[in-house]
Amino acid sequence: QVQLVQSGAEVKKPGASVKVSCKASGYTFTSYGISWVRQAPGQGLEWMGWISAYNGNTNYAQKLQGRVTMTTDTSTSTAYMELRSLRSDDTAVYYCARDRSVGGLGWFDPWGQGTLVTVSS
Amino acid sequence: EIVMTQSPATLSVSPGERATLSCRASQSVSSNLAWYQQKPGQAPRLLIYGASTRATGIPARFSGSGSGTEFTLTISSLQSEDFAVYYCQQYNNWPVGFGQGTKVEIK
């Protein structure tokens, strides 16, 4: 079955970086994109960006430009999201999700289980 | 940027009753709209895409309608497992975006 499995929870200090992984299985990785979505405690869903697993093209949310980098490793069917210069308001659960459009601009199915990133001094 | 607005913020419904959730886009998104269900401590789950197509395995009591700027998710007869938060998402334009969610709670 199609599945996305994310890396474990992280605790980081302000100013540090975090890199979350998302390993895909059950489908042809390069036929879809991966979007990243985060959810702060008790809040709604915030789209962070998208990467094509086919050619590595990306599209990032404007508010995160310059701090976020999304990459893929097609040899292991894994997507990565790195967020730098962490602040307390980056504390959230981070989700990866398969984007059903190869060019981006699709719906998300399925989702990974989520990775809690806590930023605290 | 397209702003998605959901209403109401909270909907109190008795089991077996019908629930109607609304989602409005600040400009047309055609039929490029999805609905997700999220339960506490879980990842969101796709319910509807293309405004009205149920995802694989989604019960027929869930239905979506609308196009352009006005969309509706209807749950025809609420079951205990349907009490959750529901989000709409537009994928017509970058950046894709979500509504703020509607919490469906037990009345």
CSV table of C-alpha atoms in Angstrom, one decimal:
chain,number,residue,atom,x,y,z
A,1,GLN,CA,0.0,0.0,0.0
A,2,VAL,CA,1.1,3.6,-0.6
A,3,GLN,CA,2.8,4.9,2.6
A,4,LEU,CA,4.9,7.8,3.7
A,5,VAL,CA,7.0,7.3,6.9
A,6,GLN,CA,8.6,10.3,8.5
A,7,SER,CA,11.5,10.6,10.8
A,8,GLY,CA,11.2,11.0,14.6
A,9,ALA,CA,10.5,14.0,16.8
A,10,GLU,CA,13.2,16.7,17.1
A,11,VAL,CA,14.0,19.3,19.8
A,12,LYS,CA,16.1,22.2,18.6
A,13,LYS,CA,17.4,25.5,20.0
A,14,PRO,CA,16.5,28.8,18.4
A,15,GLY,CA,18.7,29.5,15.5
A,16,ALA,CA,19.4,25.9,14.7
A,17,SER,CA,18.3,23.8,11.7
A,18,VAL,CA,16.2,20.7,11.4
A,19,LYS,CA,16.0,18.2,8.6
A,20,VAL,CA,12.9,15.9,8.4
A,21,SER,CA,12.8,12.9,6.2
A,22,CYS,CA,9.8,11.2,4.5
A,23,LYS,CA,10.3,7.8,3.0
A,24,ALA,CA,7.8,6.7,0.4
A,25,SER,CA,6.8,3.2,-0.5
A,26,GLY,CA,4.1,1.4,-2.6
A,27,TYR,CA,4.3,3.6,-5.7
A,28,THR,CA,6.7,5.0,-8.3
A,29,PHE,CA,8.3,7.8,-6.4
A,30,THR,CA,9.3,9.9,-9.4
A,31,SER,CA,5.7,9.9,-10.8
A,32,TYR,CA,4.5,12.4,-8.1
A,33,GLY,CA,5.5,15.3,-6.1
A,34,ILE,CA,5.8,15.7,-2.3
A,35,SER,CA,4.3,18.7,-0.4
A,36,TRP,CA,5.1,19.7,3.1
A,37,VAL,CA,2.5,21.0,5.5
A,38,ARG,CA,2.9,22.1,9.1
A,39,GLN,CA,0.5,22.5,12.0
A,40,ALA,CA,1.3,24.6,15.0
A,41,PRO,CA,-0.2,23.4,18.3
A,42,GLY,CA,-4.0,23.8,18.3
A,43,GLN,CA,-3.8,25.6,14.9
A,44,GLY,CA,-4.8,24.8,11.3
A,45,LEU,CA,-2.8,23.5,8.3
A,46,GLU,CA,-0.1,25.7,6.7
A,47,TRP,CA,1.3,24.7,3.3
A,48,MET,CA,5.1,25.0,3.2
A,49,GLY,CA,6.1,24.0,-0.3
A,50,TRP,CA,6.3,21.4,-2.9
A,51,ILE,CA,9.0,19.4,-4.7
A,52,SER,CA,8.7,17.3,-7.9
A,53,ALA,CA,10.3,13.9,-7.3
A,54,TYR,CA,10.6,13.7,-11.1
A,55,ASN,CA,12.9,16.7,-11.7
A,56,GLY,CA,13.5,18.4,-8.3
A,57,ASN,CA,11.5,21.5,-9.2
A,58,THR,CA,10.3,23.3,-6.1
A,59,ASN,CA,7.8,25.9,-5.1
A,60,TYR,CA,8.0,27.4,-1.6
A,61,ALA,CA,5.6,29.4,0.5
A,62,GLN,CA,6.8,33.0,0.3
A,63,LYS,CA,7.0,33.4,4.1
A,64,LEU,CA,9.5,30.6,4.3
A,65,GLN,CA,11.6,31.6,1.2
A,66,GLY,CA,15.3,31.6,2.2
A,67,ARG,CA,14.9,29.4,5.3
A,68,VAL,CA,13.5,26.2,3.7
A,69,THR,CA,15.0,23.7,1.3
A,70,MET,CA,13.2,20.6,0.0
A,71,THR,CA,15.1,17.8,-1.7
A,72,THR,CA,14.6,14.3,-2.8
A,73,ASP,CA,16.8,11.2,-3.1
A,74,THR,CA,15.3,9.0,-5.8
A,75,SER,CA,17.6,6.1,-5.0
A,76,THR,CA,15.9,5.7,-1.7
A,77,SER,CA,12.5,7.2,-2.5
A,78,THR,CA,12.9,9.7,0.3
A,79,ALA,CA,12.0,13.4,0.5
A,80,TYR,CA,13.6,15.8,2.9
A,81,MET,CA,12.6,19.2,4.3
A,82,GLU,CA,15.3,21.4,5.9
A,83,LEU,CA,14.3,24.5,7.9
A,84,ARG,CA,17.0,26.9,9.1
A,85,SER,CA,17.2,29.7,11.6
A,86,LEU,CA,14.5,28.1,13.7
A,87,ARG,CA,12.3,30.3,15.9
A,88,SER,CA,9.9,29.4,18.6
A,89,ASP,CA,6.9,29.9,16.3
A,90,ASP,CA,8.3,27.1,14.1
A,91,THR,CA,7.3,24.6,16.8
A,92,ALA,CA,4.8,22.4,15.0
A,93,VAL,CA,4.0,19.0,13.6
A,94,TYR,CA,5.4,18.7,10.1
A,95,TYR,CA,3.7,16.5,7.6
A,96,CYS,CA,4.8,15.3,4.2
A,97,ALA,CA,2.1,14.3,1.7
A,98,ARG,CA,2.1,12.9,-1.8
A,99,ASP,CA,0.9,15.5,-4.2
A,100,ARG,CA,-1.4,13.8,-6.8
A,101,SER,CA,-0.3,16.1,-9.6
A,102,VAL,CA,3.2,15.6,-11.0
A,103,GLY,CA,3.5,19.3,-11.7
A,104,GLY,CA,2.3,20.4,-8.3
A,105,LEU,CA,-1.1,21.9,-7.7
A,106,GLY,CA,-2.8,18.7,-6.7
A,107,TRP,CA,-4.6,17.2,-3.7
A,108,PHE,CA,-2.7,15.4,-1.0
A,109,ASP,CA,-3.0,11.7,-0.5
A,110,PRO,CA,-1.7,10.0,1.5
A,111,TRP,CA,0.0,11.9,4.4
A,112,GLY,CA,2.9,10.9,6.5
A,113,GLN,CA,2.3,10.4,10.2
A,114,GLY,CA,3.8,13.7,11.1
A,115,THR,CA,7.0,14.8,12.9
A,116,LEU,CA,6.9,17.1,15.9
A,117,VAL,CA,9.6,19.7,15.9
A,118,THR,CA,9.9,21.7,19.1
A,119,VAL,CA,12.0,24.8,19.2
A,120,SER,CA,13.0,25.8,22.7
A,121,SER,CA,15.9,27.3,24.5
B,1,GLU,CA,-3.0,34.7,-2.8
B,2,ILE,CA,-6.4,32.9,-2.6
B,3,VAL,CA,-7.9,33.0,0.9
B,4,MET,CA,-10.1,30.1,1.9
B,5,THR,CA,-12.8,30.8,4.5
B,6,GLN,CA,-14.7,28.0,6.2
B,7,SER,CA,-17.9,28.3,8.2
B,8,PRO,CA,-19.0,27.7,10.8
B,9,ALA,CA,-15.9,27.4,13.0
B,10,THR,CA,-17.7,24.8,15.1
B,11,LEU,CA,-20.8,22.7,14.3
B,12,SER,CA,-22.6,20.9,17.0
B,13,VAL,CA,-24.6,17.9,15.6
B,14,SER,CA,-26.3,14.9,17.1
B,15,PRO,CA,-25.4,11.4,15.8
B,16,GLY,CA,-27.5,10.5,12.9
B,17,GLU,CA,-28.2,14.1,11.9
B,18,ARG,CA,-27.0,15.8,8.7
B,19,ALA,CA,-24.0,18.2,8.8
B,20,THR,CA,-23.3,20.8,6.2
B,21,LEU,CA,-19.9,22.5,6.1
B,22,SER,CA,-19.1,25.5,3.9
B,23,CYS,CA,-15.9,26.7,2.2
B,24,ARG,CA,-15.6,29.9,0.3
B,25,ALA,CA,-12.6,31.0,-1.9
B,26,SER,CA,-11.7,34.7,-2.4
B,27,GLN,CA,-11.5,34.1,-6.1
B,28,SER,CA,-12.5,31.2,-8.4
B,29,VAL,CA,-10.7,28.0,-8.0
B,30,SER,CA,-12.8,26.1,-10.5
B,31,SER,CA,-13.3,22.6,-9.2
B,32,ASN,CA,-9.8,22.3,-7.8
B,33,LEU,CA,-10.9,21.9,-4.2
B,34,ALA,CA,-10.3,19.1,-1.7
B,35,TRP,CA,-11.7,18.2,1.7
B,36,TYR,CA,-9.7,16.5,4.5
B,37,GLN,CA,-10.7,15.1,7.9
B,38,GLN,CA,-8.4,15.3,10.8
B,39,LYS,CA,-8.9,13.5,14.2
B,40,PRO,CA,-6.9,14.4,17.3
B,41,GLY,CA,-3.3,13.2,17.1
B,42,GLN,CA,-3.7,12.0,13.5
B,43,ALA,CA,-2.6,13.2,10.1
B,44,PRO,CA,-5.3,14.6,7.8
B,45,ARG,CA,-7.1,12.1,5.6
B,46,LEU,CA,-8.3,12.9,2.1
B,47,LEU,CA,-12.1,12.8,1.7
B,48,ILE,CA,-13.0,14.6,-1.5
B,49,TYR,CA,-11.0,15.9,-4.5
B,50,GLY,CA,-12.2,17.7,-7.6
B,51,ALA,CA,-14.9,19.3,-5.4
B,52,SER,CA,-17.1,16.2,-5.6
B,53,THR,CA,-15.1,13.0,-6.1
B,54,ARG,CA,-14.9,10.8,-3.1
B,55,ALA,CA,-11.4,9.4,-2.4
B,56,THR,CA,-10.9,5.6,-2.3
B,57,GLY,CA,-12.6,4.0,0.7
B,58,ILE,CA,-14.6,7.1,1.8
B,59,PRO,CA,-18.2,6.2,2.7
B,60,ALA,CA,-21.0,7.4,0.6
B,61,ARG,CA,-22.4,9.5,3.4
B,62,PHE,CA,-19.7,12.1,2.6
B,63,SER,CA,-20.5,14.2,-0.5
B,64,GLY,CA,-19.0,17.4,-1.9
B,65,SER,CA,-20.5,20.0,-4.2
B,66,GLY,CA,-19.8,23.4,-5.6
B,67,SER,CA,-17.5,25.2,-8.0
B,68,GLY,CA,-15.9,28.6,-8.5
B,69,THR,CA,-15.9,30.2,-5.1
B,70,GLU,CA,-18.6,28.3,-3.1
B,71,PHE,CA,-18.2,24.7,-1.9
B,72,THR,CA,-20.1,22.4,0.5
B,73,LEU,CA,-19.2,19.2,2.3
B,74,THR,CA,-22.2,17.3,3.5
B,75,ILE,CA,-22.2,14.3,5.9
B,76,SER,CA,-25.6,12.8,5.5
B,77,SER,CA,-25.9,10.9,8.7
B,78,LEU,CA,-23.2,11.6,11.3
B,79,GLN,CA,-21.5,8.5,12.8
B,80,SER,CA,-19.5,8.6,16.0
B,81,GLU,CA,-16.3,8.3,14.0
B,82,ASP,CA,-17.1,11.5,12.0
B,83,PHE,CA,-16.6,13.9,14.8
B,84,ALA,CA,-13.4,15.6,13.8
B,85,VAL,CA,-12.0,18.8,12.2
B,86,TYR,CA,-12.6,19.3,8.5
B,87,TYR,CA,-10.4,21.4,6.2
B,88,CYS,CA,-10.9,22.5,2.6
B,89,GLN,CA,-7.9,23.1,0.3
B,90,GLN,CA,-7.6,24.9,-3.0
B,91,TYR,CA,-5.1,23.7,-5.5
B,92,ASN,CA,-6.0,25.9,-8.5
B,93,ASN,CA,-3.2,28.4,-7.9
B,94,TRP,CA,0.1,28.8,-6.1
B,95,PRO,CA,0.3,29.0,-3.2
B,96,VAL,CA,-2.1,26.2,-2.4
B,97,GLY,CA,-4.0,27.0,0.7
B,98,PHE,CA,-6.3,25.6,3.4
B,99,GLY,CA,-9.3,27.0,5.2
B,100,GLN,CA,-9.0,27.4,8.9
B,101,GLY,CA,-11.1,24.3,9.6
B,102,THR,CA,-14.6,23.4,10.9
B,103,LYS,CA,-14.8,21.4,14.1
B,104,VAL,CA,-17.8,19.0,14.1
B,105,GLU,CA,-18.6,18.1,17.7
B,106,ILE,CA,-21.2,16.0,19.4
B,107,LYS,CA,-24.3,18.0,20.4
